[in-house]
CSV table of C-alpha atoms in Angstrom, one decimal:
chain,number,residue,atom,x,y,z
A,14,UNK,CA,-9.1,6.6,16.9
A,15,UNK,CA,-9.4,10.2,15.6
A,16,UNK,CA,-13.0,9.5,14.5
A,17,UNK,CA,-13.9,7.9,17.8
A,18,UNK,CA,-12.5,10.9,19.7
A,19,UNK,CA,-14.3,13.3,17.4
A,20,UNK,CA,-11.0,15.1,16.8
A,21,UNK,CA,-12.2,16.9,13.7
A,22,UNK,CA,-15.1,18.4,15.6
A,23,UNK,CA,-12.7,19.4,18.4
A,24,UNK,CA,-10.3,21.0,15.9
A,25,UNK,CA,-13.2,23.1,14.6
A,26,UNK,CA,-14.2,24.1,18.1
A,27,UNK,CA,-10.6,25.1,18.9
A,28,UNK,CA,-10.4,27.2,15.7
A,29,UNK,CA,-13.5,29.1,17.0
A,30,UNK,CA,-12.1,29.3,20.6
A,31,UNK,CA,-15.0,27.2,21.8
A,32,UNK,CA,-13.5,25.4,24.8
A,33,UNK,CA,-16.7,23.6,26.0
A,34,UNK,CA,-16.6,19.9,26.4
A,35,UNK,CA,-19.9,19.1,24.8
A,36,UNK,CA,-20.8,17.7,22.3
A,37,UNK,CA,-17.4,16.0,21.6
A,38,UNK,CA,-17.5,13.1,24.0
A,39,UNK,CA,-15.3,10.3,22.6
A,40,UNK,CA,-15.4,6.5,22.4
A,41,UNK,CA,-12.4,4.6,23.7
A,42,UNK,CA,-10.8,2.0,21.4
A,43,UNK,CA,-10.7,-0.5,24.2
A,44,UNK,CA,-14.5,-0.5,24.3
A,45,UNK,CA,-14.8,-1.4,20.6
A,46,UNK,CA,-15.1,-4.6,18.7
A,47,UNK,CA,-12.9,-4.1,15.7
A,48,UNK,CA,-13.7,-6.2,12.6
A,49,UNK,CA,-10.9,-6.7,10.2
A,50,UNK,CA,-11.8,-7.8,6.7
A,51,UNK,CA,-8.8,-9.4,5.1
A,52,UNK,CA,-6.0,-10.8,7.2
A,53,UNK,CA,-3.0,-10.5,4.9
A,54,UNK,CA,0.2,-8.7,6.2
A,55,UNK,CA,-1.4,-5.3,6.5
A,56,UNK,CA,-4.6,-6.7,8.1
A,57,UNK,CA,-2.6,-8.6,10.7
A,58,UNK,CA,-0.5,-5.5,11.5
A,59,UNK,CA,-3.7,-3.5,12.0
A,60,UNK,CA,-5.1,-6.3,14.3
A,61,UNK,CA,-2.0,-6.1,16.5
A,62,UNK,CA,-2.2,-2.3,16.7
A,63,UNK,CA,-5.9,-2.4,17.7
A,64,UNK,CA,-5.2,-5.1,20.3
A,65,UNK,CA,-2.4,-2.9,21.6
A,66,UNK,CA,-5.1,-0.3,22.4
A,67,UNK,CA,-7.2,-2.9,24.1
A,68,UNK,CA,-9.9,-3.6,21.5
A,69,UNK,CA,-11.5,-6.9,20.9
A,70,UNK,CA,-10.5,-8.0,17.4
A,71,UNK,CA,-12.5,-10.3,15.1
A,72,UNK,CA,-11.7,-11.1,11.5
A,73,UNK,CA,-13.0,-12.5,8.2
A,74,UNK,CA,-11.1,-13.8,5.2
A,75,UNK,CA,-12.0,-16.4,2.6
A,76,UNK,CA,-8.3,-17.6,2.9
A,77,UNK,CA,-7.9,-18.2,6.7
A,78,UNK,CA,-4.5,-17.8,8.3
A,79,UNK,CA,-3.9,-21.0,10.3
A,80,UNK,CA,-2.3,-19.2,13.3
A,81,UNK,CA,-5.1,-16.7,13.5
A,82,UNK,CA,-7.7,-19.5,13.1
A,83,UNK,CA,-6.1,-21.4,16.0
A,84,UNK,CA,-6.4,-18.2,18.2
A,85,UNK,CA,-10.1,-17.9,17.3
A,86,UNK,CA,-10.2,-14.6,15.5
A,87,UNK,CA,-12.3,-15.6,12.6
A,88,UNK,CA,-16.1,-15.3,12.5
A,89,UNK,CA,-18.1,-17.6,10.2
A,90,UNK,CA,-19.2,-15.0,7.7
A,91,UNK,CA,-18.9,-11.4,6.6
A,92,UNK,CA,-22.5,-10.8,7.8
A,93,UNK,CA,-21.4,-12.1,11.3
A,94,UNK,CA,-18.6,-9.5,11.3
A,95,UNK,CA,-20.9,-6.7,10.2
A,96,UNK,CA,-23.3,-7.5,13.0
A,97,UNK,CA,-20.7,-7.7,15.7
A,98,UNK,CA,-18.2,-5.0,14.9
A,99,UNK,CA,-18.2,-1.4,16.1
A,100,UNK,CA,-15.3,-0.5,13.7
A,101,UNK,CA,-14.9,-2.2,10.3
A,102,UNK,CA,-11.6,-1.9,8.5
A,103,UNK,CA,-11.1,-3.2,5.0
A,104,UNK,CA,-7.9,-4.9,3.9
A,105,UNK,CA,-8.8,-6.8,0.7
A,106,UNK,CA,-8.0,-6.4,-3.0
A,107,UNK,CA,-10.0,-4.7,-5.7
A,108,UNK,CA,-11.4,-7.8,-7.5
A,109,UNK,CA,-14.8,-8.2,-9.0
A,110,UNK,CA,-16.2,-10.1,-6.0
A,111,UNK,CA,-15.2,-7.3,-3.6
A,112,UNK,CA,-16.5,-4.3,-5.6
A,113,UNK,CA,-19.1,-2.4,-3.5
A,114,UNK,CA,-18.9,-4.9,-0.7
A,115,UNK,CA,-19.9,-2.0,1.5
A,116,UNK,CA,-23.3,-1.1,0.1
A,117,UNK,CA,-26.8,-0.3,1.3
A,118,UNK,CA,-27.6,-4.0,2.2
A,119,UNK,CA,-24.3,-4.6,4.1
A,120,UNK,CA,-24.7,-1.3,6.0
A,121,UNK,CA,-28.2,-2.4,7.1
A,122,UNK,CA,-26.5,-5.4,8.7
A,123,UNK,CA,-24.1,-3.3,10.7
A,124,UNK,CA,-24.4,-2.0,14.2
A,125,UNK,CA,-25.9,1.5,14.7
A,126,UNK,CA,-23.0,4.0,15.1
A,127,UNK,CA,-20.5,1.9,13.1
A,128,UNK,CA,-17.2,3.3,12.0
A,129,UNK,CA,-16.0,2.2,8.5
A,130,UNK,CA,-12.3,2.4,7.5
A,131,UNK,CA,-11.2,2.0,3.9
A,132,UNK,CA,-7.4,2.4,3.4
A,133,UNK,CA,-7.4,-0.4,0.9
A,134,UNK,CA,-9.1,0.2,-2.5
A,135,UNK,CA,-11.7,2.7,-3.5
A,136,UNK,CA,-14.1,0.5,-5.4
A,137,UNK,CA,-14.7,-1.6,-2.3
A,138,UNK,CA,-17.1,1.0,-1.0
A,139,UNK,CA,-20.3,2.3,-2.6
A,140,UNK,CA,-19.8,5.9,-1.7
A,141,UNK,CA,-23.4,6.9,-2.2
A,142,UNK,CA,-24.5,4.2,0.2
A,143,UNK,CA,-22.0,5.4,2.8
A,144,UNK,CA,-23.3,9.0,2.4
A,145,UNK,CA,-26.8,7.7,3.0
A,146,UNK,CA,-25.6,5.9,6.1
A,147,UNK,CA,-23.9,9.0,7.4
A,148,UNK,CA,-27.0,11.1,6.8
A,149,UNK,CA,-29.2,8.7,8.6
A,150,UNK,CA,-26.8,8.4,11.6
A,151,UNK,CA,-26.3,4.6,11.0
A,152,UNK,CA,-22.7,5.3,10.3
A,153,UNK,CA,-20.9,7.3,13.1
A,154,UNK,CA,-17.8,7.9,11.1
A,155,UNK,CA,-16.0,7.1,7.8
A,156,UNK,CA,-12.3,7.0,7.3
A,157,UNK,CA,-11.2,6.9,3.6
A,158,UNK,CA,-7.7,6.9,2.2
A,159,UNK,CA,-9.0,5.6,-1.1
A,160,UNK,CA,-12.0,6.7,-3.2
A,161,UNK,CA,-13.7,4.9,-6.1
A,162,UNK,CA,-13.4,8.0,-8.3
A,163,UNK,CA,-10.0,9.1,-7.2
A,164,UNK,CA,-8.2,9.0,-10.6
A,165,UNK,CA,-7.6,12.5,-11.8
A,166,UNK,CA,-8.5,14.0,-8.5
A,167,UNK,CA,-6.1,12.7,-5.9
A,168,UNK,CA,-2.5,13.8,-5.9
A,169,UNK,CA,-3.3,17.2,-7.4
A,170,UNK,CA,-3.5,20.7,-5.9
A,171,UNK,CA,-7.0,22.1,-6.2
A,172,UNK,CA,-6.4,25.2,-4.1
A,173,UNK,CA,-8.0,28.2,-5.8
A,174,UNK,CA,-9.5,26.0,-8.5
A,175,UNK,CA,-12.9,24.6,-9.0
A,176,UNK,CA,-13.0,21.2,-7.3
A,177,UNK,CA,-14.2,18.6,-9.8
A,178,UNK,CA,-16.0,16.2,-7.5
A,179,UNK,CA,-19.0,17.5,-5.4
A,180,UNK,CA,-19.5,14.2,-3.7
A,181,UNK,CA,-15.9,14.0,-2.5
A,182,UNK,CA,-16.0,17.7,-1.5
A,183,UNK,CA,-19.1,16.9,0.6
A,184,UNK,CA,-17.3,14.1,2.4
A,185,UNK,CA,-14.2,16.2,3.1
A,186,UNK,CA,-16.3,18.9,4.7
A,187,UNK,CA,-18.1,16.5,7.1
A,188,UNK,CA,-17.0,16.6,10.7
A,189,UNK,CA,-17.2,12.8,11.0
A,190,UNK,CA,-15.3,11.9,7.9
A,191,UNK,CA,-11.5,11.8,7.6
A,192,UNK,CA,-10.2,11.9,4.0
A,193,UNK,CA,-6.6,11.4,2.9
A,194,UNK,CA,-5.6,11.3,-0.8
A,195,UNK,CA,-4.3,7.7,-1.0
A,196,UNK,CA,-1.3,8.5,1.2
A,197,UNK,CA,-1.6,5.8,3.9
A,198,UNK,CA,1.4,4.1,2.4
A,199,UNK,CA,3.4,7.2,1.9
A,200,UNK,CA,6.1,7.1,4.6
A,201,UNK,CA,9.9,7.2,4.4
A,202,UNK,CA,10.0,3.6,5.6
A,203,UNK,CA,7.5,2.3,3.0
A,204,UNK,CA,9.1,4.3,0.1
A,205,UNK,CA,12.5,3.0,1.1
A,206,UNK,CA,11.2,-0.6,1.2
A,207,UNK,CA,9.7,-0.2,-2.3
A,208,UNK,CA,13.0,1.0,-3.7
A,209,UNK,CA,15.1,-1.7,-2.0
A,210,UNK,CA,12.7,-4.5,-3.0
A,211,UNK,CA,12.6,-3.3,-6.6
A,212,UNK,CA,16.4,-3.1,-6.7
A,213,UNK,CA,16.8,-6.6,-5.0
A,214,UNK,CA,14.3,-8.2,-7.4
A,215,UNK,CA,16.0,-6.8,-10.5
A,216,UNK,CA,19.4,-7.8,-9.2
A,217,UNK,CA,18.1,-11.4,-8.7
A,218,UNK,CA,16.6,-11.4,-12.3
A,219,UNK,CA,19.9,-10.2,-13.7
A,220,UNK,CA,21.8,-13.0,-11.8
A,221,UNK,CA,19.3,-15.6,-13.1
A,222,UNK,CA,17.7,-16.1,-9.7
A,223,UNK,CA,14.0,-16.2,-8.8
A,224,UNK,CA,12.9,-12.7,-7.6
A,225,UNK,CA,11.3,-12.4,-4.2
A,226,UNK,CA,8.2,-10.7,-5.6
A,227,UNK,CA,7.6,-12.0,-9.1
A,228,UNK,CA,4.8,-10.5,-11.2
A,229,UNK,CA,4.0,-12.4,-14.3
A,230,UNK,CA,1.0,-13.0,-16.6
A,231,UNK,CA,2.1,-16.6,-16.9
A,232,UNK,CA,1.8,-18.0,-13.4
A,233,UNK,CA,4.0,-21.0,-14.4
A,234,UNK,CA,6.8,-18.8,-15.5
A,235,UNK,CA,8.4,-18.7,-12.0
């Protein structure tokens, strides 16, 4: 929503005491087709939020949720979603098949003026391809909470020091790009849930019970 409203440009104008309206006319969420790639728990929550703002929501997932399928959310292919969506939000894991799923070829399939949101995993996006899309105007805005080269850069204070990633610095400085350092999860509620779930899982293991969220190399162990 902040990208659609051009809030970053407006913040810059306010800092300069430029109180003119132009050129920061916004786009309303309710006028957008929002394409959600990946309909697990987070993807579904995002879908509900977007519908709450009045957007039309479409989705794609290789593992379809039966309830969402009944309601007609799914398109037939990822290309169909790219062609229809004004906003594309990624909610899929970092597995080999998904690496650089956003690339020059997929961007060409998208609508002119598309907004891409990646709060999932950095390697899903070919950053150089997105930069080319931003430069050409094909991409209206880019929201990134993850970055394919974030290790060693995110969660560090670079104030007063030489910033180590020129490409990321360029993105941070752009008025139509919003960057956060992998902190979308970082809320009091989420952190509390992580602690409680870890505690409950360990307690069940100690008591000889099956944990709620088992992680095992041997899938038959549990």
